[in-house]
CSV table of C-alpha atoms in Angstrom, one decimal:
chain,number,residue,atom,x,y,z
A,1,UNK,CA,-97.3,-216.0,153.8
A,2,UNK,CA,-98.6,-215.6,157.4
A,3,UNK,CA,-102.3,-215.8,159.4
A,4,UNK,CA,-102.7,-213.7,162.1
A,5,UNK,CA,-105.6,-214.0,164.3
A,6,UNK,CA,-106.2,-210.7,166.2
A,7,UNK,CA,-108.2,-211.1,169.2
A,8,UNK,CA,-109.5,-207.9,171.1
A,9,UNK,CA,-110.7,-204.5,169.9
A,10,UNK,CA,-109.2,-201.5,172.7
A,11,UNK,CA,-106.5,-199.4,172.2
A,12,UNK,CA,-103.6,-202.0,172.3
A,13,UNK,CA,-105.4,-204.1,169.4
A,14,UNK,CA,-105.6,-201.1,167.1
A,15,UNK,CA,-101.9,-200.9,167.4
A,16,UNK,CA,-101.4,-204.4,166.3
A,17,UNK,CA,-103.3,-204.1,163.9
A,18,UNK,CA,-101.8,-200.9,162.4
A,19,UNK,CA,-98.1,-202.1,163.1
A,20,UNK,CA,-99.1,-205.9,161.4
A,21,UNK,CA,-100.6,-203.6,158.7
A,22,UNK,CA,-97.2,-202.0,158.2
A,23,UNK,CA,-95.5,-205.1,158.1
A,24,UNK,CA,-97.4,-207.0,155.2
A,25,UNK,CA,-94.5,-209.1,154.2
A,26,UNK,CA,-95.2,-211.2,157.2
A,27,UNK,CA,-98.9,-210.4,157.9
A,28,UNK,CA,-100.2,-211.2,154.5
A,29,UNK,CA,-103.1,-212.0,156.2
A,30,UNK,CA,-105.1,-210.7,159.6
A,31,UNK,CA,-108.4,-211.6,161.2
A,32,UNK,CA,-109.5,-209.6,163.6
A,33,UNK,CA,-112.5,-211.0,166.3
A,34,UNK,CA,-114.2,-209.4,169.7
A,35,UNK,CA,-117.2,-209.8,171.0
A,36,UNK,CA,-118.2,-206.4,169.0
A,37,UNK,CA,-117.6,-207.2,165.6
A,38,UNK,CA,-118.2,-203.4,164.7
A,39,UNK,CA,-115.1,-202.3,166.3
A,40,UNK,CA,-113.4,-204.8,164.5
A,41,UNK,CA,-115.3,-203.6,160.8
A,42,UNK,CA,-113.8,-199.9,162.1
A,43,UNK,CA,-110.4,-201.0,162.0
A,44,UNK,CA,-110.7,-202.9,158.2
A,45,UNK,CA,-112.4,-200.0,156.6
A,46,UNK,CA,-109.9,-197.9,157.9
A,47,UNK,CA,-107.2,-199.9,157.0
A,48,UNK,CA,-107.5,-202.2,153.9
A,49,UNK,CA,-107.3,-199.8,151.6
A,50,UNK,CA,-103.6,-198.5,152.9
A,51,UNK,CA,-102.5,-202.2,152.8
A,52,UNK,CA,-101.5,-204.7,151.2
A,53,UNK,CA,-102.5,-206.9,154.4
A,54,UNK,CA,-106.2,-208.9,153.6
A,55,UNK,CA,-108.0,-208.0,156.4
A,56,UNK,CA,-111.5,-210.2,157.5
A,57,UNK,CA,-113.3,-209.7,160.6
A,58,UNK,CA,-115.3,-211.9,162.9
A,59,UNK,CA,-117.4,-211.8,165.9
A,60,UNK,CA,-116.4,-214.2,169.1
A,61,UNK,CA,-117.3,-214.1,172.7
A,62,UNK,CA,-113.4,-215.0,173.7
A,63,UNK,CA,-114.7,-216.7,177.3
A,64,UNK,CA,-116.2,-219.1,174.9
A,65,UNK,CA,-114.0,-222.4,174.1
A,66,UNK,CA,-116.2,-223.8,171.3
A,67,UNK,CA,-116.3,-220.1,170.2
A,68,UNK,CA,-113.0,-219.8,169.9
A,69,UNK,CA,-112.0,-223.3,168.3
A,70,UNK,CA,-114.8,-222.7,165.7
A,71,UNK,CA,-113.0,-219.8,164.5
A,72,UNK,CA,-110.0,-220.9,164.3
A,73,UNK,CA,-110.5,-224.0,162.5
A,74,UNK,CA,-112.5,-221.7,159.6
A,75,UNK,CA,-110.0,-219.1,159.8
A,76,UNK,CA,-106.7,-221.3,159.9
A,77,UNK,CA,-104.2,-218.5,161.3
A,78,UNK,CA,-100.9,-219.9,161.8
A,79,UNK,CA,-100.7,-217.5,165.4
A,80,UNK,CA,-103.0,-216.2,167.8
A,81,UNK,CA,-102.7,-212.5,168.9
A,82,UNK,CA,-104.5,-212.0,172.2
A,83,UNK,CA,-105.1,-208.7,173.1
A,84,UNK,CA,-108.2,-209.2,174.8
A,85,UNK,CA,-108.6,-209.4,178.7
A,86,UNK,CA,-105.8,-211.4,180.8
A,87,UNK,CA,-108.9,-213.2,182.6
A,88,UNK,CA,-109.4,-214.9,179.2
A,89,UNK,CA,-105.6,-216.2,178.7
A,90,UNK,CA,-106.8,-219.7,179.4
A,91,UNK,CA,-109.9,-219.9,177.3
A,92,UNK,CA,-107.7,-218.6,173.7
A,93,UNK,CA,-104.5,-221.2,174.8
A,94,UNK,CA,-106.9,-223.9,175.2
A,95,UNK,CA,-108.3,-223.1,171.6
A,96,UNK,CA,-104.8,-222.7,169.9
A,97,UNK,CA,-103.5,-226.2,171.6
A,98,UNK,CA,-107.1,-227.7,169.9
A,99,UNK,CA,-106.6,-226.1,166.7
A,100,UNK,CA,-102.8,-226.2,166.3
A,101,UNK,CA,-102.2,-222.6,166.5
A,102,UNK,CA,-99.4,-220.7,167.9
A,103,UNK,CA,-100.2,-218.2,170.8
A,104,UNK,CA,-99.0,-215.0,171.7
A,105,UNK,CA,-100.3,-212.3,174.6
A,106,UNK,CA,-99.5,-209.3,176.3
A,107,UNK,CA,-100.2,-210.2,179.8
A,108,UNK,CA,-100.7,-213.0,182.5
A,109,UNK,CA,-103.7,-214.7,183.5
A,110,UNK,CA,-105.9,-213.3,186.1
A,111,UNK,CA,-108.6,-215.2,188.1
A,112,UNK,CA,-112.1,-212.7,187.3
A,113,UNK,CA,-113.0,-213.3,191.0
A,114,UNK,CA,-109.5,-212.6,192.6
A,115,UNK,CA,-107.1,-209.8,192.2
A,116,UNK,CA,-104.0,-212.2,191.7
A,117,UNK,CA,-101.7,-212.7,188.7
A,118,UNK,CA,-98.7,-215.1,188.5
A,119,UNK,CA,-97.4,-216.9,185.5
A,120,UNK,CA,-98.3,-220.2,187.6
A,121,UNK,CA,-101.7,-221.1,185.3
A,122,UNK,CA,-99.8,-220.5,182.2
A,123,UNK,CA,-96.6,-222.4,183.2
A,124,UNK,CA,-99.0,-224.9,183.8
A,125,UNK,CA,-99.9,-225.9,179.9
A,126,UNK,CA,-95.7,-226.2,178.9
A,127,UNK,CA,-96.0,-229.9,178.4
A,128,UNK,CA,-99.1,-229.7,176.3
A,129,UNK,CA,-97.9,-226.7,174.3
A,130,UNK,CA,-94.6,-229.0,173.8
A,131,UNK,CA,-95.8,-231.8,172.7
A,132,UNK,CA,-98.6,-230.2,170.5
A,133,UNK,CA,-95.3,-228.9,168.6
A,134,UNK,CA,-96.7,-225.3,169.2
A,135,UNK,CA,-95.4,-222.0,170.9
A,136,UNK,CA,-96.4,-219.6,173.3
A,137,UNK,CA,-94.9,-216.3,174.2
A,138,UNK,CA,-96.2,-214.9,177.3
A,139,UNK,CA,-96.1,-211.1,177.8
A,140,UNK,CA,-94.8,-209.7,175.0
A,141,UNK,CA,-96.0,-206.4,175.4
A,142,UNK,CA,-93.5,-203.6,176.6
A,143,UNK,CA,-93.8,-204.7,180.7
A,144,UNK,CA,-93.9,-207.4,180.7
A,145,UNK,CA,-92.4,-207.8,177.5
A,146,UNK,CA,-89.7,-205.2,176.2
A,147,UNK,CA,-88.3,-205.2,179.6
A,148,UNK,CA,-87.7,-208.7,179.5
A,149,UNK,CA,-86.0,-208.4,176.1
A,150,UNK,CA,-84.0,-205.2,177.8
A,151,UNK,CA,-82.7,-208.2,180.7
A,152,UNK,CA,-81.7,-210.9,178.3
A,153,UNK,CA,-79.8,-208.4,175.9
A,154,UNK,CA,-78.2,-206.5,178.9
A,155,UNK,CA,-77.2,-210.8,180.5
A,156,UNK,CA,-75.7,-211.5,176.8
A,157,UNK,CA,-73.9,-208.6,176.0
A,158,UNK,CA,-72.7,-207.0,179.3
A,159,UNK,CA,-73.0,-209.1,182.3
A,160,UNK,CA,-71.4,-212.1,183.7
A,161,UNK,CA,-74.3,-211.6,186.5
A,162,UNK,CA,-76.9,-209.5,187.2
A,163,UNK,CA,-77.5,-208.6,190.6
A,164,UNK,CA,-79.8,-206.1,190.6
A,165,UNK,CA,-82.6,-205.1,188.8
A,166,UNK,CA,-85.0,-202.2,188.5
A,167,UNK,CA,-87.7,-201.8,186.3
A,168,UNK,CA,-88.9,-198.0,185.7
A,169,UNK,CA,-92.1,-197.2,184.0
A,170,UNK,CA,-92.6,-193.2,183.7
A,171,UNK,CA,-95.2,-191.8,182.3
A,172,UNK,CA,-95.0,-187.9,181.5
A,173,UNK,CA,-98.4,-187.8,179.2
A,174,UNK,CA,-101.2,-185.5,180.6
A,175,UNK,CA,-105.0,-186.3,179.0
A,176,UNK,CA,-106.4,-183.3,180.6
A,177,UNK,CA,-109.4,-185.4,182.8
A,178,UNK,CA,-109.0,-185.5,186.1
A,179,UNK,CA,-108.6,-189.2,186.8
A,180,UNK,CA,-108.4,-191.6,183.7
A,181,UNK,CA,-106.9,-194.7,183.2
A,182,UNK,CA,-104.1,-195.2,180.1
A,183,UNK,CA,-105.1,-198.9,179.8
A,184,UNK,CA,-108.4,-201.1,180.4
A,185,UNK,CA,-109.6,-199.5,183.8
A,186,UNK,CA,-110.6,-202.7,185.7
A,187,UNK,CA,-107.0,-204.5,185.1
A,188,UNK,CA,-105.0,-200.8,185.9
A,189,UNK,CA,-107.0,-200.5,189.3
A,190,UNK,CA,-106.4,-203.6,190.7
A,191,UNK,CA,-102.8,-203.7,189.7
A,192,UNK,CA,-102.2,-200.5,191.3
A,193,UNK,CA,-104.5,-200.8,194.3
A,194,UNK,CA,-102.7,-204.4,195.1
A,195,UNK,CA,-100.4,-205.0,197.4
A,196,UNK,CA,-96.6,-204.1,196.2
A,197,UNK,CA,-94.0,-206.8,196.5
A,198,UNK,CA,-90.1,-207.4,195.3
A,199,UNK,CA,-88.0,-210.1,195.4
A,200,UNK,CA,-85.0,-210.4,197.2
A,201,UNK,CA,-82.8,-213.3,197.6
A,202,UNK,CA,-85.2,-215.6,196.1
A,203,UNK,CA,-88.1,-214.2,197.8
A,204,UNK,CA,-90.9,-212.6,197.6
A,205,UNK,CA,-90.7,-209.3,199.9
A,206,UNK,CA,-94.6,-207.8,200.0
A,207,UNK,CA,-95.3,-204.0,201.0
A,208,UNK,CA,-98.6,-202.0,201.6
A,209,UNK,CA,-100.0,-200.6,198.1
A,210,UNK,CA,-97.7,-197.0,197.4
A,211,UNK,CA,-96.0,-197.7,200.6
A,212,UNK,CA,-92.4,-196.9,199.4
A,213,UNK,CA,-92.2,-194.4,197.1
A,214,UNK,CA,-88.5,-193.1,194.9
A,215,UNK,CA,-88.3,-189.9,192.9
A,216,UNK,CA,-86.3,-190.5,189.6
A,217,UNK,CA,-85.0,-187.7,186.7
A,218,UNK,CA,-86.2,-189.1,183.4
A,219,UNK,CA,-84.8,-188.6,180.3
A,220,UNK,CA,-87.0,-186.4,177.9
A,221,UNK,CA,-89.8,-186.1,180.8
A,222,UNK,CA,-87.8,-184.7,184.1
A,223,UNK,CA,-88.5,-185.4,187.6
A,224,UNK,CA,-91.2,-187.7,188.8
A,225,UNK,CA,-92.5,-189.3,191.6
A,226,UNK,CA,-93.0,-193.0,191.4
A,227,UNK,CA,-93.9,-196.5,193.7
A,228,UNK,CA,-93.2,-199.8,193.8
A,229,UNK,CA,-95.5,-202.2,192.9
A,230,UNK,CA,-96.0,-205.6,192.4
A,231,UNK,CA,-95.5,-206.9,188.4
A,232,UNK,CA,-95.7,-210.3,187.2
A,233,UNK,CA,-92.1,-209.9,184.8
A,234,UNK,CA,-90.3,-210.1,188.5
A,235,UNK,CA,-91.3,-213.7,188.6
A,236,UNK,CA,-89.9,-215.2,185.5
A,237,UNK,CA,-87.3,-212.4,185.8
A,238,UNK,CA,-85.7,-214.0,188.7
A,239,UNK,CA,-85.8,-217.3,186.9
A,240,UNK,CA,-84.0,-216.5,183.9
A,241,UNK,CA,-81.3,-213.8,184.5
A,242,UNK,CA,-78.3,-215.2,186.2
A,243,UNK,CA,-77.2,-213.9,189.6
A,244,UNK,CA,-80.2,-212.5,190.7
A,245,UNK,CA,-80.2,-210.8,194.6
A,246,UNK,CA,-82.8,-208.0,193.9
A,247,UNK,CA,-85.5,-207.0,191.6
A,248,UNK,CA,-88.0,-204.2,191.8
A,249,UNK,CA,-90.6,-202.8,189.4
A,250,UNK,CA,-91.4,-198.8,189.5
A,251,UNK,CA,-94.1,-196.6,188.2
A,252,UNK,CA,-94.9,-193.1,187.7
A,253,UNK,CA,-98.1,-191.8,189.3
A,254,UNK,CA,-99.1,-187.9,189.8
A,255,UNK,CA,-100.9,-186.6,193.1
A,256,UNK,CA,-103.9,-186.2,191.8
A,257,UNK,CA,-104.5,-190.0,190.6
A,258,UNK,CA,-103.5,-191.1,193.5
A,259,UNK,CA,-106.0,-189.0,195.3
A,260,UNK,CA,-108.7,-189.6,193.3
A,261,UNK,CA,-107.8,-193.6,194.0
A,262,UNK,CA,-107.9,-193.0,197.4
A,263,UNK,CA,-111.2,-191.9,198.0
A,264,UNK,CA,-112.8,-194.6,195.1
A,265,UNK,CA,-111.4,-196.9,197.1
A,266,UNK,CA,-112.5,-195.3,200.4
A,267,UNK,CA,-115.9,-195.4,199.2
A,268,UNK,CA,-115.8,-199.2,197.3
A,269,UNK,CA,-115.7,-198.4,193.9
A,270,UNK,CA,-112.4,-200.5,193.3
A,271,UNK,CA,-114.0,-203.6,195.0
A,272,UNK,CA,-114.6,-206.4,192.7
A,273,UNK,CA,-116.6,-207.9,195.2
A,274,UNK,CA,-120.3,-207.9,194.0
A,275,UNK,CA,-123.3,-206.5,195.7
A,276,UNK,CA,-126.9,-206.3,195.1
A,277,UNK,CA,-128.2,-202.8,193.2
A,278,UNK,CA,-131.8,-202.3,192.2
A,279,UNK,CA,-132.5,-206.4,192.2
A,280,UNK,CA,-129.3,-206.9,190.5
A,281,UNK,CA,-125.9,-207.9,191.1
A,282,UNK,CA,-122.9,-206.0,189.5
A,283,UNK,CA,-118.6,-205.7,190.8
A,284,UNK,CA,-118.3,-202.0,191.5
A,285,UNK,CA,-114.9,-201.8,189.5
A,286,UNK,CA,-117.0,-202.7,186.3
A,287,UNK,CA,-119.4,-200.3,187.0
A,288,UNK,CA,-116.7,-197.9,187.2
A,289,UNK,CA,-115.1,-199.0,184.4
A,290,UNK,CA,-117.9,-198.2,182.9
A,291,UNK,CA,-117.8,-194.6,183.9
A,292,UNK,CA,-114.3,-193.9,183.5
A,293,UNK,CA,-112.9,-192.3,180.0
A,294,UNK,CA,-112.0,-195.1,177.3
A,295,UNK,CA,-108.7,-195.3,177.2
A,296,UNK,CA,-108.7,-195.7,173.7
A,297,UNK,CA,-110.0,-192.3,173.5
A,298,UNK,CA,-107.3,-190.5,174.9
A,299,UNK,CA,-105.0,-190.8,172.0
A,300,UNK,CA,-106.0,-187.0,170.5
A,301,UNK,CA,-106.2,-184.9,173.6
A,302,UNK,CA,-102.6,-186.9,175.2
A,303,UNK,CA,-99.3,-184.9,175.2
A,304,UNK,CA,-96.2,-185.6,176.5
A,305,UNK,CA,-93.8,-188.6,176.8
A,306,UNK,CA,-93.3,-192.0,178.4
A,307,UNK,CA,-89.8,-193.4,179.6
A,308,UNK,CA,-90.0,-197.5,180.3
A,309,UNK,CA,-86.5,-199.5,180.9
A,310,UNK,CA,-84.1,-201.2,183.4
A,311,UNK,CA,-81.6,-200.4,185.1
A,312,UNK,CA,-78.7,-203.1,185.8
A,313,UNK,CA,-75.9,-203.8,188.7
A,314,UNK,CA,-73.9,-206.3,188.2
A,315,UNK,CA,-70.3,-208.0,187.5
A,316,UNK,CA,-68.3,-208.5,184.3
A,317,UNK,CA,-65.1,-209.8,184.5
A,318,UNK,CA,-65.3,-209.6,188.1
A,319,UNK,CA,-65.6,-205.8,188.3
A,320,UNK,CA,-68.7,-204.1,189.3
A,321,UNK,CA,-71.1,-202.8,186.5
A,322,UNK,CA,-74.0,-200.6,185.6
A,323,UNK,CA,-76.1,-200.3,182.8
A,324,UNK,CA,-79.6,-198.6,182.0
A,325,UNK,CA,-81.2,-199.0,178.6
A,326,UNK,CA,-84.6,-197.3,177.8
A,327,UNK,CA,-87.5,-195.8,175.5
A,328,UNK,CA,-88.9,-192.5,175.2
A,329,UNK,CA,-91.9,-192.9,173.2
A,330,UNK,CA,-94.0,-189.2,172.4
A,331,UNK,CA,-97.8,-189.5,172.9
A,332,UNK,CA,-98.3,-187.1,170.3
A,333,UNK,CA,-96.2,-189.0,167.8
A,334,UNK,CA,-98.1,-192.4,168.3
A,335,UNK,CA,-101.8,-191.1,167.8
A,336,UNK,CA,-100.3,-189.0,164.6
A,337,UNK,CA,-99.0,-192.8,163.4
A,338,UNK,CA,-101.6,-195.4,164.7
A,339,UNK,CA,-104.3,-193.0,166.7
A,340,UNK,CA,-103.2,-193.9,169.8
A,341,UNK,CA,-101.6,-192.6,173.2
A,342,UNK,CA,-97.8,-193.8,173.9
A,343,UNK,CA,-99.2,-196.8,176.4
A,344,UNK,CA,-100.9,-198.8,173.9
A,345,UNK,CA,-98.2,-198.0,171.4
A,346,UNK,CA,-95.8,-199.0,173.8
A,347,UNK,CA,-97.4,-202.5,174.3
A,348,UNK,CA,-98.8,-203.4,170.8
A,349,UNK,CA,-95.3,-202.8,168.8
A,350,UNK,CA,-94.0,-205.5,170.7
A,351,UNK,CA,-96.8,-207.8,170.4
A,352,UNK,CA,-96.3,-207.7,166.6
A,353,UNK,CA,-92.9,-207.9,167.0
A,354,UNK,CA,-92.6,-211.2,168.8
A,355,UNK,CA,-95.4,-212.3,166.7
A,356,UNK,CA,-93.5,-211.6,163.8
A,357,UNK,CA,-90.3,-212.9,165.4
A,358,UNK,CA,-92.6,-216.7,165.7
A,359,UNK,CA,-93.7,-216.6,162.3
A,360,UNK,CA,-90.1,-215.8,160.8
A,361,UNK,CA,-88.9,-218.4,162.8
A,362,UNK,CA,-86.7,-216.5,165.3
A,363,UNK,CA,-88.7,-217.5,168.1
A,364,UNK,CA,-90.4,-220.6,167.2
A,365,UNK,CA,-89.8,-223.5,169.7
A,366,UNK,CA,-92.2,-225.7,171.2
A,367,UNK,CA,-93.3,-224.9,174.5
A,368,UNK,CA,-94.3,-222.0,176.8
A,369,UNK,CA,-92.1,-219.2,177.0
A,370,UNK,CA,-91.6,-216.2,178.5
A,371,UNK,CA,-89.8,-213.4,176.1
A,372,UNK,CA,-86.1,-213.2,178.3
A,373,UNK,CA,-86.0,-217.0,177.6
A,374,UNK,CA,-85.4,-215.9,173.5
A,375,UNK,CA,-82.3,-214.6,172.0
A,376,UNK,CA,-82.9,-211.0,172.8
A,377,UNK,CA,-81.0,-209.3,169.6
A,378,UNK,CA,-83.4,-209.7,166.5
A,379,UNK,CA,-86.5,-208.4,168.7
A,380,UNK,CA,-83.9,-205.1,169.6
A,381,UNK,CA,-83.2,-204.7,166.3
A,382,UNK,CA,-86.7,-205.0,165.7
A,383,UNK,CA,-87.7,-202.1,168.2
A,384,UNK,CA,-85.5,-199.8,166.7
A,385,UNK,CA,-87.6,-200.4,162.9
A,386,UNK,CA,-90.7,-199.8,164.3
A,387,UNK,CA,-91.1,-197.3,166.3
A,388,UNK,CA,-89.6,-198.2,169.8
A,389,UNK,CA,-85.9,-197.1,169.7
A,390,UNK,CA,-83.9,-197.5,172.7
A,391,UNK,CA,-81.6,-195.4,174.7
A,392,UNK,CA,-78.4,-197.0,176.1
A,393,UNK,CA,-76.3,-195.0,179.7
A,394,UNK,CA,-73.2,-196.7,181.0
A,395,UNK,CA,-73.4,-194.8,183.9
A,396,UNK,CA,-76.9,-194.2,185.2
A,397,UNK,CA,-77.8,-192.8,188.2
A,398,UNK,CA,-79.1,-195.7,190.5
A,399,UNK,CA,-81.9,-195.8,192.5
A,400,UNK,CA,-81.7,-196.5,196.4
């Protein structure tokens, strides 16, 4: 008998909540919280009738410490699931280590004010998180998250080293507008408008934003064009696999995206710098946030697939090695099953995954941890229940 606290409402939440619905032997019991609390009443009434899940619901303002721990301490859960905004990582980890909860997210901490993320702030709280006898997964969603899991399994089972790493991220789905975002608009913008970086031979290598650009042949979607880009999983990444020389993260964008980037940020609608309109201040990205379709929304009119995994050169036995493991997830397929498009399917399967894998015990070890650092086989076994199967090539063609 387990106590999930859910917090956040988007697109990803509604996945975790589904999948954690699915999975009532271990979520006996969910809470879900936002600052709208009639998001969260959507989901229930949808739901509690096709589970066997209890499902409560509860308003909090997840900036707010006091907020938070007041919650928690009526609610009891035994883990946190926070699927709200990165910018409030800090705030929900300081409530779990007050109230004795495990913690789980999706994604790093950003600063609001700065378009930075590294794994730095989060590292930070080990020794608490240790000594309060509690765990913390960061990233657990597919990347970061998935791809992690992909580099532990393909260090434990095939390598004796891993030299080089590339992390892919295709997405084939078409929504029909002419420039949406498939997950919360403000964090996409600035991760794709940032400067790209890799790391080679234990350091950090930085381009221009879209500056070097590959064309891949994905399975299931065909041939696409995508850039390199900065992604916080590089960092810990190049920590935890052995024998690490390169490591690069890829995604998929179409022309037309990028154009449509191009001039918003020509004209400063990407800034996140404020400025003064009609007497009062506001951070154009919010604004055009604001504007922008909801990603959550894009579930029905999304067709086509996504293809996310790593590619691996290495040694075994002191002969050279490849490997490339993957999942092809169907937009279509997802919002028939949860009522979402294939990117927040992608990323809130795994978040009730390594939930569940805490709660069951798998996972559960005092301390701050990112996924790579956990045995890797009972969360891929895992992927392939519910609803993320992956793809193994022995020979895949490598990128240059």
């Amino acid at each position: 008998m387990s106590r999930a606290l859910i917090i956040g409402a988007g697109g990803v939440a509604g996945v975790v909540i589904h999948k954690c619905c699915q999975n009532s032997e271990v979520f006996t019991d969910i809470c879900i919280a936002s600052r709208t609390k009639s998001k969260c009443d959507k989901f229930r009434d949808e739901l509690q009738d096709k589970t066997k899940t209890n499902i409560t619901t509860a308003q909090v303002n997840a900036d707010n410490v006091p907020e938070l721990v007041a919650l928690m301490k009526e609610y009891k859960p035994d883990i946190c699931i926070n699927v709200a905004l990165p910018y409030q990582d800090l705030h929900i980890m300081d409530a779990c280590l007050e109230c004795k909860v495990d913690y789980l997210d999706t994604a790093n901490y950003e600063p609001e004010d700065t378009a930075k993320f590294e794994y730095s702030w989060q590292w930070a709280y080990r020794e608490r998180f240790e000594k309060a006898g509690l765990t913390a997964v960061l990233g657990s969603g597919f990347d970061p998250g998935v791809t992690g899991v992909f580099c532990a399994y393909a260090q434990k089972h095939y390598f004796d080293e891993i030299n080089y790493i590339d992390i892919l991220d295709c997405n084939g789905g078409d929504h029909g507008y002419p420039f949406a975002t498939n997950f919360n608009p403000e964090i996409n913008i600035r991760e794709v408008s940032a400067k790209g970086s890799y790391i080679q031979d234990g350091k950090w290598v930085e381009t221009e934003p879209m500056e070097i650009k590959r064309v891949y042949n994905f399975d299931q979607v065909g041939e696409k064009d995508m850039y390199l880009l900065h992604h916080e999983e590089l960092e810990s990444l190049a920590l935890n696999i052995k024998g690490i020389k390169r490591i690069r993260f890829f995604m998929t964008f179409g022309q037309s995206y990028l154009t449509h980037l191009k001039c918003l940020e020509n004209v400063g609608m990407t800034s996140i710098e404020p400025i003064m309109y009609e007497g009062r201040e506001i951070v154009p990205l919010q604004f055009l946030k604001a504007v922008l379709p909801d990603p959550a929304s894009l579930g029905p009119r999304t067709v086509g697939k996504t293809n996310i995994g790593c590619i691996f050169k290495g040694k075994k036995d002191g002969k050279d090695k490849t490997y490339y493991v993957y999942n092809v997830c169907d937009h279509q397929e997802c919002y028939k099953e949860v009522g979402s498009q294939a990117i927040s399917y992608t990323t809130g399967v795994p978040a009730m995954i390594g939930a569940m894998m805490v709660l069951t015990g798998k996972w559960k070890r005092p301390g701050v941890y990112n996924v790579e650092e956990f045995d890797p086989d009972p969360f891929m076994e895992a992927l392939n229940k519910w609803g993320l199967p992956w793809t193994e090539n022995f020979d895949p063609v490598l990128v240059d």
